[in-house]
CSV table of C-alpha atoms in Angstrom, one decimal:
chain,number,residue,atom,x,y,z
A,1,MET,CA,-0.5,-138.7,61.7
A,2,LYS,CA,1.1,-141.5,63.2
A,3,LEU,CA,5.4,-141.5,62.8
A,4,SER,CA,5.0,-144.9,61.3
A,5,GLU,CA,3.3,-143.3,58.4
A,6,ILE,CA,6.3,-141.2,57.5
A,7,ILE,CA,9.4,-143.3,58.8
A,8,GLU,CA,10.9,-146.3,57.5
A,9,GLN,CA,13.1,-149.1,58.6
A,10,ASP,CA,15.9,-147.6,56.3
A,11,ASP,CA,15.5,-144.0,57.4
A,12,ILE,CA,17.2,-144.8,60.7
A,13,ILE,CA,21.0,-144.6,61.3
A,14,PRO,CA,22.0,-146.6,64.4
A,15,GLU,CA,25.5,-145.0,64.6
A,16,LEU,CA,25.7,-141.6,63.0
A,17,GLN,CA,29.4,-141.0,61.7
A,18,ALA,CA,29.2,-137.2,61.9
A,19,GLU,CA,31.1,-135.5,64.4
A,20,ASP,CA,29.3,-132.0,64.6
A,21,LYS,CA,25.9,-130.3,63.7
A,22,ALA,CA,26.4,-129.8,60.3
A,23,GLY,CA,27.5,-133.3,59.6
A,24,VAL,CA,24.3,-134.8,61.4
A,25,LEU,CA,22.0,-132.6,59.2
A,26,GLU,CA,24.0,-133.8,56.2
A,27,GLU,CA,23.8,-137.5,57.2
A,28,LEU,CA,19.9,-137.4,58.2
A,29,ALA,CA,19.1,-135.0,55.1
A,30,GLU,CA,20.6,-137.6,52.9
A,31,VAL,CA,18.4,-140.4,53.8
A,32,ILE,CA,15.3,-137.9,53.6
A,33,CYS,CA,16.6,-137.0,49.8
A,34,ARG,CA,16.3,-140.7,49.0
A,35,HIS,CA,12.4,-140.5,49.1
A,36,GLU,CA,11.8,-137.4,47.0
A,37,PRO,CA,13.8,-137.1,43.9
A,38,LEU,CA,13.3,-133.4,43.8
A,39,LEU,CA,14.8,-132.6,47.0
A,40,ASN,CA,18.2,-131.4,46.8
A,41,LYS,CA,20.3,-132.3,49.7
A,42,LYS,CA,22.6,-129.0,49.8
A,43,ARG,CA,19.1,-126.9,49.8
A,44,LEU,CA,17.7,-129.3,52.5
A,45,VAL,CA,20.6,-128.6,54.7
A,46,GLN,CA,20.6,-125.2,54.2
A,47,VAL,CA,16.9,-125.1,55.3
A,48,LEU,CA,17.8,-126.8,58.3
A,49,MET,CA,20.8,-124.6,58.9
A,50,ASP,CA,18.9,-121.5,58.6
A,51,ARG,CA,16.3,-122.9,61.2
A,52,GLU,CA,19.3,-123.8,63.6
A,53,ARG,CA,20.3,-120.0,63.5
A,54,LEU,CA,16.8,-118.9,64.6
A,55,GLY,CA,17.5,-121.1,67.8
A,56,THR,CA,18.9,-124.8,68.5
A,57,THR,CA,16.7,-127.6,68.0
A,58,GLY,CA,18.8,-129.5,70.6
A,59,ILE,CA,16.1,-129.5,73.2
A,60,GLY,CA,17.9,-130.8,76.1
A,61,ASP,CA,18.3,-134.2,77.7
A,62,GLY,CA,20.4,-135.7,74.6
A,63,ILE,CA,18.0,-134.9,72.0
A,64,ALA,CA,17.6,-132.8,69.1
A,65,ILE,CA,14.5,-132.5,66.6
A,66,PRO,CA,15.9,-130.7,63.6
A,67,HIS,CA,13.4,-129.7,61.4
A,68,GLY,CA,12.2,-127.5,58.2
A,69,LYS,CA,9.9,-127.0,55.8
A,70,ILE,CA,10.5,-127.3,51.8
A,71,ASP,CA,8.2,-126.5,49.1
A,72,VAL,CA,8.7,-129.5,46.9
A,73,LEU,CA,7.1,-131.9,49.5
A,74,LYS,CA,4.0,-133.3,49.4
A,75,THR,CA,3.9,-135.0,52.6
A,76,PRO,CA,6.2,-134.8,55.6
A,77,LEU,CA,9.5,-137.1,56.1
A,78,LEU,CA,11.1,-138.5,59.0
A,79,SER,CA,14.5,-139.8,59.5
A,80,PHE,CA,16.4,-140.9,62.7
A,81,GLY,CA,20.0,-141.0,63.8
A,82,ARG,CA,21.8,-142.2,67.1
A,83,SER,CA,25.3,-141.2,68.4
A,84,LYS,CA,26.1,-143.5,71.4
A,85,LYS,CA,28.9,-140.9,71.8
A,86,GLY,CA,27.2,-137.9,71.6
A,87,ILE,CA,27.6,-134.9,69.3
A,88,ASN,CA,28.3,-131.2,70.3
A,89,TYR,CA,25.0,-129.6,69.0
A,90,ASN,CA,24.8,-126.4,71.0
A,91,ALA,CA,21.7,-127.8,72.8
A,92,ILE,CA,20.0,-125.9,75.3
A,93,ASP,CA,21.4,-127.5,78.2
A,94,ASN,CA,24.9,-127.7,76.8
A,95,LYS,CA,25.3,-131.5,76.7
A,96,PRO,CA,26.0,-133.7,73.8
A,97,VAL,CA,23.2,-134.9,71.9
A,98,HIS,CA,22.9,-138.6,71.0
A,99,LEU,CA,19.3,-139.1,69.5
A,100,PHE,CA,18.1,-137.1,66.6
A,101,PHE,CA,14.9,-137.0,64.9
A,102,LEU,CA,14.6,-135.0,61.8
A,103,LEU,CA,11.4,-133.6,60.4
A,104,VAL,CA,11.0,-132.1,57.2
A,105,ALA,CA,7.5,-130.9,55.8
A,106,PRO,CA,5.8,-129.5,52.9
A,107,GLU,CA,6.0,-125.6,53.0
A,108,ASN,CA,2.3,-125.1,53.6
A,109,SER,CA,1.8,-127.9,56.5
A,110,SER,CA,2.1,-125.8,59.4
A,111,GLY,CA,-0.4,-127.4,61.5
A,112,LEU,CA,0.6,-131.0,60.6
A,113,HIS,CA,4.4,-130.1,61.1
A,114,LEU,CA,3.7,-129.0,64.7
A,115,HIS,CA,1.3,-131.9,65.4
A,116,ILE,CA,4.4,-134.3,64.2
A,117,LEU,CA,6.8,-132.2,66.2
A,118,ALA,CA,4.5,-132.5,69.3
A,119,ARG,CA,4.3,-136.2,68.9
A,120,ILE,CA,8.1,-136.7,69.0
A,121,ALA,CA,8.4,-134.5,72.0
A,122,ARG,CA,5.8,-136.4,73.7
A,123,LEU,CA,7.5,-139.8,72.9
A,124,LEU,CA,10.9,-138.4,74.2
A,125,LYS,CA,9.4,-137.9,77.5
A,126,ASN,CA,9.2,-141.4,78.2
A,127,ASN,CA,12.7,-142.7,79.8
A,128,LYS,CA,12.0,-145.8,79.0
A,129,PHE,CA,11.6,-145.3,75.1
A,130,LYS,CA,14.9,-143.1,75.1
A,131,LYS,CA,16.6,-146.1,77.2
A,132,GLY,CA,15.4,-148.3,74.4
A,133,LEU,CA,16.7,-146.1,71.7
A,134,MET,CA,19.7,-145.9,73.1
A,135,GLU,CA,20.4,-149.6,74.0
A,136,ALA,CA,19.0,-151.0,70.6
A,137,ASP,CA,21.7,-152.8,68.5
A,138,THR,CA,20.1,-152.7,65.1
A,139,GLU,CA,18.0,-150.3,62.8
A,140,GLU,CA,15.2,-152.8,63.0
A,141,GLU,CA,15.0,-152.7,66.8
A,142,ILE,CA,15.2,-148.9,66.9
A,143,TYR,CA,12.1,-149.0,63.9
A,144,LYS,CA,10.3,-151.2,66.3
A,145,ILE,CA,10.7,-149.2,69.5
A,146,ILE,CA,9.7,-146.1,67.5
A,147,THR,CA,6.6,-147.4,66.0
A,148,GLU,CA,5.4,-149.6,68.9
A,149,ALA,CA,5.5,-146.4,71.4
A,150,ASP,CA,3.8,-144.4,68.7
A,151,LYS,CA,0.8,-146.8,68.8
A,152,GLU,CA,0.5,-146.3,72.5
A,153,ILE,CA,0.1,-142.2,72.3
A,154,SER,CA,-3.1,-140.4,71.7
A,155,LEU,CA,-2.2,-137.0,70.2
């Protein structure tokens, strides 16, 4: 599954307002909840915070990929947010996080969930991709960077 199948331009927040982990998850969850009327934002944030308690999704190098599973979903949903100043997210390298991909998947979709996480991680290994995300000015530019880079990977 390509990322372009689960993210739209309006799922992108070019500058997060949050100042901490909970705030980031709330902002990104709000974007996700616009797509699924049965999805409760408070419940989604709780699922994401529960996942964070198992171990941080701040994978280092200024990146976090918070994720969780929710039973009301039929298909995965993805949102993206950026903080140019960086947010203390308790990442594994203890550095501020700037780039956030939030993935929410149906409860029974372990294989697909892992496949999408792997796609995101693979894209984020590319320094040009990360630099582009940091330097883009608009959600339109960020969306184009994500979808163009995603076309080029085979996974």
